[in-house]
Short mmCIF file of C-alpha atoms and ligand atoms in Angstrom, two decimals:
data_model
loop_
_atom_site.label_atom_id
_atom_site.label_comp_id
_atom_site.label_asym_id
_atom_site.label_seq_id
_atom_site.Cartn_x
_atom_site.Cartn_y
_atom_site.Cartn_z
CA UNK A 10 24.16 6.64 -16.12
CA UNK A 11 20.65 7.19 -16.71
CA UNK A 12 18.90 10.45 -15.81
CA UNK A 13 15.34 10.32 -14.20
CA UNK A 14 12.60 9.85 -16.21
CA UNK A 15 9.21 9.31 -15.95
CA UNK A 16 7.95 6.02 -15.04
CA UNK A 17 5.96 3.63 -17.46
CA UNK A 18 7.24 0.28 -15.31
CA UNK A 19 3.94 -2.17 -15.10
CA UNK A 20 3.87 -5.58 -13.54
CA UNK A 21 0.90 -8.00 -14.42
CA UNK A 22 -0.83 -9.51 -11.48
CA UNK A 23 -1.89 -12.69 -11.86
CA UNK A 24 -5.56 -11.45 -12.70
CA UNK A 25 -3.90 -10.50 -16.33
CA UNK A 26 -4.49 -6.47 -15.06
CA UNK A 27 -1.53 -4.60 -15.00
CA UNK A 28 -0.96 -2.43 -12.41
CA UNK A 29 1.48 0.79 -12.71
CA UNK A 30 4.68 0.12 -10.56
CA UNK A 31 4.20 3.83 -9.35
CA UNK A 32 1.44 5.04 -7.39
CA UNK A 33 0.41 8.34 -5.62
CA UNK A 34 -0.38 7.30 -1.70
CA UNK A 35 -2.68 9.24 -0.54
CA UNK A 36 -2.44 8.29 3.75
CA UNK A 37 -2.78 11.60 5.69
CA UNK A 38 -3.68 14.14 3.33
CA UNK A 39 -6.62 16.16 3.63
CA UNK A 40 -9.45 16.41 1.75
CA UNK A 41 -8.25 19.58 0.10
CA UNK A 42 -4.82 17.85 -0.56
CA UNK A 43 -5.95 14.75 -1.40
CA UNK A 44 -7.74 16.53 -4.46
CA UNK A 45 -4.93 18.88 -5.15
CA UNK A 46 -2.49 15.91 -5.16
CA UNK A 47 -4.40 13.65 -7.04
CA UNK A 48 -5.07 16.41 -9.90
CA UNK A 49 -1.59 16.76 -10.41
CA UNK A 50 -0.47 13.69 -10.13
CA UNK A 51 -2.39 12.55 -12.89
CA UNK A 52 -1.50 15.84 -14.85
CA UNK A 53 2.17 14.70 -13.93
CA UNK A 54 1.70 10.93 -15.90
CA UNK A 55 0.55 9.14 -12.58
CA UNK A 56 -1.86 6.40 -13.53
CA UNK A 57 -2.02 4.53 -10.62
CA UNK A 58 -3.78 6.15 -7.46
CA UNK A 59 -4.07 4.32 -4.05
CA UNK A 60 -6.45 5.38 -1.13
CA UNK A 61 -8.26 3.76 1.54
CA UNK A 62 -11.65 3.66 3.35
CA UNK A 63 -9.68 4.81 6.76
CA UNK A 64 -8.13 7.84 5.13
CA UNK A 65 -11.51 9.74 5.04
CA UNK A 66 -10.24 11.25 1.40
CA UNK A 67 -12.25 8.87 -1.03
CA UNK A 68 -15.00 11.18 -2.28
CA UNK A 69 -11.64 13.97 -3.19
CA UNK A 70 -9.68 11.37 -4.34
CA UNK A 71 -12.69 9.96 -6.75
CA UNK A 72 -13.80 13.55 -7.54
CA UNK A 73 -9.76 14.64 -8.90
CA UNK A 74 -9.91 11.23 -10.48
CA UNK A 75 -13.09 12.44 -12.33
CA UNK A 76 -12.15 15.68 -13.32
CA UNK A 77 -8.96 14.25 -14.72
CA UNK A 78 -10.09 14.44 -18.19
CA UNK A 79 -7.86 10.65 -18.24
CA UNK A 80 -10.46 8.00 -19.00
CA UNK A 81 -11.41 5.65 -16.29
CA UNK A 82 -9.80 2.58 -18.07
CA UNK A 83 -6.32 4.09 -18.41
CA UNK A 84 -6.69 4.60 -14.53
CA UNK A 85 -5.53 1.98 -11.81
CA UNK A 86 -7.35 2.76 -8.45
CA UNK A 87 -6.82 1.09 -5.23
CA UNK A 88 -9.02 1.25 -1.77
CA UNK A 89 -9.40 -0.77 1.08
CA UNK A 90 -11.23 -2.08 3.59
CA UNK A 91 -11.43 -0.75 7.23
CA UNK A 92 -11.39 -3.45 10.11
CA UNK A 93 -15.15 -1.99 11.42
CA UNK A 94 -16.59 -3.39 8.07
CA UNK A 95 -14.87 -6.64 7.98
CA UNK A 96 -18.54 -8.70 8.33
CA UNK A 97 -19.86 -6.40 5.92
CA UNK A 98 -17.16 -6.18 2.52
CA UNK A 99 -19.94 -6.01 -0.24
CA UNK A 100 -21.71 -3.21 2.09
CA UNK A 101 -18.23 -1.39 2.72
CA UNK A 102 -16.90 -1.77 -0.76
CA UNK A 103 -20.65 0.56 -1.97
CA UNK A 104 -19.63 3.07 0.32
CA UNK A 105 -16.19 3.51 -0.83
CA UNK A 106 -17.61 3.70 -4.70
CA UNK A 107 -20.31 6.25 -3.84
CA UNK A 108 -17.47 8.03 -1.93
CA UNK A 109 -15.25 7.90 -5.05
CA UNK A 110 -17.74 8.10 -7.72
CA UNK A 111 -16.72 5.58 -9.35
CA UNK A 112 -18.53 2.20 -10.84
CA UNK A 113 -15.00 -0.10 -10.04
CA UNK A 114 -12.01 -0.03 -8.33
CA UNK A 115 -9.30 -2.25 -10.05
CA UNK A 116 -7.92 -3.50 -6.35
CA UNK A 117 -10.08 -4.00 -2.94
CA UNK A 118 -7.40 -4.52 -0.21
CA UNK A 119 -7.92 -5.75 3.56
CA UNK A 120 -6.28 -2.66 4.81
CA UNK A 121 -5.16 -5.04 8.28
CA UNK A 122 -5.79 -8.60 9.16
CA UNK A 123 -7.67 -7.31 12.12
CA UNK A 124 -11.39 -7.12 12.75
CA UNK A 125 -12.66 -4.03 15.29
CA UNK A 126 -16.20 -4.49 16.56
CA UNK A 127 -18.54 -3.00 14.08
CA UNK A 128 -21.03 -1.55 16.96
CA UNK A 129 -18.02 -0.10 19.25
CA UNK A 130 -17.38 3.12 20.58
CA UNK A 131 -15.77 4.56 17.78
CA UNK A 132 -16.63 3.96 13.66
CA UNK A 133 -13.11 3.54 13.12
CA UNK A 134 -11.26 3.02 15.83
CA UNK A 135 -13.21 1.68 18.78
CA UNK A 136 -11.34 1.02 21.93
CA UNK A 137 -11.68 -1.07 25.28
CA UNK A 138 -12.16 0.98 28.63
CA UNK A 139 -8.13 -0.06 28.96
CA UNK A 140 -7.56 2.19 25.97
CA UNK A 141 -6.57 -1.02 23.88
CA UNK A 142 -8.47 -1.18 20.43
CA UNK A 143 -11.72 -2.96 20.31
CA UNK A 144 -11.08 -6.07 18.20
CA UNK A 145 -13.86 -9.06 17.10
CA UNK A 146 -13.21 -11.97 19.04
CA UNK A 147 -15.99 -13.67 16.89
CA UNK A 148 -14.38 -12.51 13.73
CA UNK A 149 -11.13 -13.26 11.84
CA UNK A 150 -9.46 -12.38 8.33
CA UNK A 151 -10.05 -15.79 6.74
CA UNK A 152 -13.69 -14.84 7.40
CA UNK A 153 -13.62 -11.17 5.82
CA UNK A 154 -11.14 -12.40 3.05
CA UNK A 155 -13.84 -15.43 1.87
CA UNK A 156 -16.72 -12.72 1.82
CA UNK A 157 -14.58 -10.60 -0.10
CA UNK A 158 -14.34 -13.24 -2.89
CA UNK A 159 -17.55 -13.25 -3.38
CA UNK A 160 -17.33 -8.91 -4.49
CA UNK A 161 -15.30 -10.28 -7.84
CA UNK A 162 -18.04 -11.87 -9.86
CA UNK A 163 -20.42 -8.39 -9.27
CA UNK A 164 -17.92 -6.39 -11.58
CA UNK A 165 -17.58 -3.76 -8.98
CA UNK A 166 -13.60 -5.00 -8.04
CA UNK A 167 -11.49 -6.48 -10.69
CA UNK A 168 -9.10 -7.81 -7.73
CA UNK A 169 -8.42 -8.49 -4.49
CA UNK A 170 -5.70 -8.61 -2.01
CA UNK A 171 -4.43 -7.59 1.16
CA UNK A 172 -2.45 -4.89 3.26
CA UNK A 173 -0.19 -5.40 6.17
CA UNK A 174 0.08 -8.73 6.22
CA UNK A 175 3.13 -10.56 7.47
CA UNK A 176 4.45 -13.97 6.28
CA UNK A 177 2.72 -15.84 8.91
CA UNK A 178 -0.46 -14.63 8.22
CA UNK A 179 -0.34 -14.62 4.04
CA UNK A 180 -0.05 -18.20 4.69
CA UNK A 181 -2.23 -18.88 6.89
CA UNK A 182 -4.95 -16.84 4.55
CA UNK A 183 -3.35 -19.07 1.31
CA UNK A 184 -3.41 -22.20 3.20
CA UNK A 185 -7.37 -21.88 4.45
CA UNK A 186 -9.90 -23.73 2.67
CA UNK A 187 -12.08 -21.18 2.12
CA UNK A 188 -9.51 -18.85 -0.18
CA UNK A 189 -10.18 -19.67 -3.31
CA UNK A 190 -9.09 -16.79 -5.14
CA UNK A 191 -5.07 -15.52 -4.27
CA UNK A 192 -4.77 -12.38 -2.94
CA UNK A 193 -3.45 -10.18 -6.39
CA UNK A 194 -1.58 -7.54 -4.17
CA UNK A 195 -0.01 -7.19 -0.61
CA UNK A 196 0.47 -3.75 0.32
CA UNK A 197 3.20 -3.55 3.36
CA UNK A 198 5.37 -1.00 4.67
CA UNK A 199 8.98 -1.47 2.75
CA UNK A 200 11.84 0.54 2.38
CA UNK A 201 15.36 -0.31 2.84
CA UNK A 202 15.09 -0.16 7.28
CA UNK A 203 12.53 -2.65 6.71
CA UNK A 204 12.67 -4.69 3.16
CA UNK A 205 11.16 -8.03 4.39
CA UNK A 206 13.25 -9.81 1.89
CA UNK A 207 11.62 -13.47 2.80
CA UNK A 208 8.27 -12.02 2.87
CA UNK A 209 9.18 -10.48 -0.68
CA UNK A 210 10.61 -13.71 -2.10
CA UNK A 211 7.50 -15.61 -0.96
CA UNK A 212 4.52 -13.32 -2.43
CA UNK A 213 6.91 -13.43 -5.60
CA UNK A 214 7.07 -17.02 -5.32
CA UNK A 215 3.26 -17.37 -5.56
CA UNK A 216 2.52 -14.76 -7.79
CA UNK A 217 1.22 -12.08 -5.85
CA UNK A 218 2.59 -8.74 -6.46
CA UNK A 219 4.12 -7.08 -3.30
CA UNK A 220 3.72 -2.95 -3.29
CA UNK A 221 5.42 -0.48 -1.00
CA UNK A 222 3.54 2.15 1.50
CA UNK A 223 6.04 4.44 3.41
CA UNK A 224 8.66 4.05 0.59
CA UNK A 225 10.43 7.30 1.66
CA UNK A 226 9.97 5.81 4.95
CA UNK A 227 7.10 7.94 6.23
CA UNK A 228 7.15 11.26 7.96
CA UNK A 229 10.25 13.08 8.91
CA UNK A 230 11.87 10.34 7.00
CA UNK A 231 15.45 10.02 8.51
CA UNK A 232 16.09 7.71 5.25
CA UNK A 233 16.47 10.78 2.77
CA UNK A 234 19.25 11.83 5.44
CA UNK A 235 20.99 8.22 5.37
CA UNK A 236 24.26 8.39 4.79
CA UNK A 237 24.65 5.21 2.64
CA UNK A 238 21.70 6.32 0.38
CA UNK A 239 22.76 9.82 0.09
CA UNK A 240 25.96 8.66 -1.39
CA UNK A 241 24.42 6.77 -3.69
CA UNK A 242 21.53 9.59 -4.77
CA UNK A 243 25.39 12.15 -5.30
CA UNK A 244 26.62 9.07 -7.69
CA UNK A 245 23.12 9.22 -9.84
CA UNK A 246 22.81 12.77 -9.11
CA UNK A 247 19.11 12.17 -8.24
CA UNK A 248 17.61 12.97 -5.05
CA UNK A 249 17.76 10.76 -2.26
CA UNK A 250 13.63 9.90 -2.75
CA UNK A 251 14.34 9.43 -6.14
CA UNK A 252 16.87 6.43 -4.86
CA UNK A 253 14.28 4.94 -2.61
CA UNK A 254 11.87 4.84 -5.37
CA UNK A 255 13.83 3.74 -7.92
CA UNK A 256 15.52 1.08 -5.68
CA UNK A 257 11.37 -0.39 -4.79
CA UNK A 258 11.53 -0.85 -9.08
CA UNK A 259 14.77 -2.45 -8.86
CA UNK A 260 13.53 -5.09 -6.41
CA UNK A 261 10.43 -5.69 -8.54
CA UNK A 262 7.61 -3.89 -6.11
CA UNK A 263 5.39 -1.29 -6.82
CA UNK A 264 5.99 1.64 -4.97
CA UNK A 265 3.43 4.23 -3.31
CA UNK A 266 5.07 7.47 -2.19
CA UNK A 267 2.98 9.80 -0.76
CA UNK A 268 2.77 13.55 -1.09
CA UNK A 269 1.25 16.67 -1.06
CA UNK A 270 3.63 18.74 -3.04
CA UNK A 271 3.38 19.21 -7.04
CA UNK A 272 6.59 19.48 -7.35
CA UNK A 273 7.62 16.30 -5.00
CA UNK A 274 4.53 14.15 -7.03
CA UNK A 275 6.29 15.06 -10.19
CA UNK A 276 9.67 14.49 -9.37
CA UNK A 277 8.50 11.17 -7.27
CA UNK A 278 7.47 9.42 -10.64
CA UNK A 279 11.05 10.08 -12.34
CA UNK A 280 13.16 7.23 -11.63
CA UNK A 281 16.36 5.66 -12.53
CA UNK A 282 17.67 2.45 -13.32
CA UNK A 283 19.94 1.17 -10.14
CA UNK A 284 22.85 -0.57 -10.77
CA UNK A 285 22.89 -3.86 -9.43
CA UNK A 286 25.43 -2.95 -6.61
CA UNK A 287 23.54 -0.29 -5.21
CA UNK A 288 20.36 -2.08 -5.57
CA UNK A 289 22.49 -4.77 -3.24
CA UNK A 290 24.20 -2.11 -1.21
CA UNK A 291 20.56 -0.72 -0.33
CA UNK A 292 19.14 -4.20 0.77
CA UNK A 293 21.97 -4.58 3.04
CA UNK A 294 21.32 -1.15 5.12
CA UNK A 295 18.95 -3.14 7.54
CA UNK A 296 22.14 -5.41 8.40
CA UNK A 297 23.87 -2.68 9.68
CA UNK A 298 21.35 -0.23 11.21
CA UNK A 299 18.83 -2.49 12.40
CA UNK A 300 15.19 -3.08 11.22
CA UNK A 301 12.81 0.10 11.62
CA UNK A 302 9.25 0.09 10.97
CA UNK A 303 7.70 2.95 10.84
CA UNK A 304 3.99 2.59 11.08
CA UNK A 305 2.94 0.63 13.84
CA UNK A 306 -0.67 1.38 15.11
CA UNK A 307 -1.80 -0.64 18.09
CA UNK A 308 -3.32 -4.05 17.55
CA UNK A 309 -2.67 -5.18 20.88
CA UNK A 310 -3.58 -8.30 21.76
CA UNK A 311 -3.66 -9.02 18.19
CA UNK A 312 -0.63 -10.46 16.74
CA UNK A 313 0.30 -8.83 13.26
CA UNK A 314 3.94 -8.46 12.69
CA UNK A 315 5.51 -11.20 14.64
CA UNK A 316 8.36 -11.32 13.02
CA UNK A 317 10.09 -9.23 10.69
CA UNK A 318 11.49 -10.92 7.36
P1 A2P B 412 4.92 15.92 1.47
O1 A2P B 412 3.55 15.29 1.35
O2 A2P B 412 4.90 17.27 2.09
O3 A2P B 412 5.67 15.86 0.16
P2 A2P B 412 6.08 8.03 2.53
O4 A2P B 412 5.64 7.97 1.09
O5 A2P B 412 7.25 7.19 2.86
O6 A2P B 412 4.93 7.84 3.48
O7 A2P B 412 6.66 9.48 2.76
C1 A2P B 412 5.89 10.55 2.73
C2 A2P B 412 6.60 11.71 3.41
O8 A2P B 412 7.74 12.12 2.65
C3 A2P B 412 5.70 12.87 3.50
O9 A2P B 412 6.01 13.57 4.68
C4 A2P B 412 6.04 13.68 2.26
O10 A2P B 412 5.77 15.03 2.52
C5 A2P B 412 7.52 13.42 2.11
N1 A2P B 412 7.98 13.39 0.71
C6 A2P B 412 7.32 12.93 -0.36
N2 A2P B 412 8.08 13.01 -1.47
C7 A2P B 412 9.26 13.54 -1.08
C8 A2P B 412 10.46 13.85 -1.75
N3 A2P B 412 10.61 13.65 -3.07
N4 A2P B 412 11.48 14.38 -1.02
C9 A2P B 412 11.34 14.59 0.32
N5 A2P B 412 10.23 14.30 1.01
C10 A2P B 412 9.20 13.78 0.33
#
């Protein structure tokens, strides 16, 4: 049995980049963390960072990407693209690299399929006077996801891709005439309460990379607690993260776990090599227990997980 080790597990998207298969999440950690976390994950072999317009941590993300010391080019950076900015992605996609300080980011993501009215109440989250978020009517992803093609021949983004988007939607995105380019990446929320196995086996299908946010199943994770995957993390002897992680690899996704602590971001890049069974035994959990997602802001009237698969 294999004991953890650091990861050096790539996939290629189907850009020709590769893209680490471990990646620090930043989502909720301050600006003093952010730095602090992205420092040491880097010092701790991490060479894939992901952050996002909406976390408000780009310009300490950029600047501990910067002070580094790791060249730019051995460096795989994700952002994305808040629902405000969805008329404006060229506009958006400047203010995340002045934020970072950087000239590129390797992957631009549509962080949700949802536009939010740009002159609302609220930069990022604008709401309705019946609390409900303020969403375009006059606006929809196909729209944002063409203008964002046009951000790949300026240098500034070597990919694209999207975030949170469910089966029904990824297809309706491939199958409108105005995408042209594929989306490289789609970032969704999996972990073994929620794998999405069909929506896994049809990005894989068309070449797009799937990646995992909320690996470890978010805060308070009652999946490190899991009785099924503690047993397995006691046969490995690895932590029960370390299962989770390593079980993402196994299925062939990137994975993003998020932290603050040095010590977690170190041990969060050693993984193991599952055996088959328990890679099975882990997709199976959701048969049993039930789906669970985790993150699940309100997009009300908008429609974005309508089924989970
Ligand atoms: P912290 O930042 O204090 O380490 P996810 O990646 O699923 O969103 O999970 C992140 C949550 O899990 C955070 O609360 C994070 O807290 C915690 N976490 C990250 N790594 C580990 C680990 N190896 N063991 C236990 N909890 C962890």
């Amino acid at each position: 049995m294999s004991t953890p080790q650091n990861s050096t597990k790539e996939y290629t998207l189907y850009t020709g980049q590769t893209i680490p298969a471990v990646g620090l999440g930043t989502w909720q950690s301050t600006n003093e963390e952010a730095y602090e976390a992205v420092l040491n994950a880097i010092k701790a072999g991490y060479k894939h960072i992901d952050t996002a317009a909406c976390y408000g941590n780009e310009e300490p993300v950029g600047r501990a990407i910067r002070d580094s010391g790791i060249p730019r080019s051995e460096l795989f950076v994700t952002t994305k693209i808040w629902g405000t900015d969805h008329t404006r992605p060229k506009q958006a996609l400047q203010t995340s690299l002045d934020k970072l300080g950087l000239d590129y980011v390797d992957l631009y993501l549509m962080h949700w399929p949802v536009p939010l009215n740009p002159n609302g109440n609220h930069a990022l989250f604008p709401t309705l006077p019946d609390g409900n978020r303020d969403i375009s009517q006059d606006w929809d992803f196909i729209k944002t996801y063409d203008l964002m093609q046009d951000l790949i021949p300026e240098g500034k983004v070597k990919a694209i891709g999207v975030s949170n988007f469910s089966l029904t939607n990824l297809k309706k995105l491939l199958d409108a005439p105005t995408t042209k380019i594929k989306p490289a990446l789609n970032q969704v929320e999996l972990h073994p309460l929620l794998p999405q196995p069909e929506l896994v086996k049809f990005a894989k299908a068309n070449d797009i990379v799937m990646a995992a946010y909320s690996p470890l199943g978010s805060t308070s994770s009652p999946l490190l607690k899991d009785e099924t995957i503690v047993k397995i993390a006691e046969k490995y002897q690895a932590s029960p993260a370390t299962i989770l992680i390593s079980w993402a690899l196994w299925r062939g996704t990137v994975v993003l776990p998020k932290s603050v602590s040095s010590k977690r971001i170190q041990t969060n890049l050693k993984t193991i090599t599952l055996e088959d069974e328990d890679g099975e035994t882990l997709n199976n959990i959701h048969k049993v227990k039930g789906n669970t997602r985790f993150v699940l802001p309100n997009w009300f009237p908008f429609v974005v997980f309508d089924e989970i698969v």
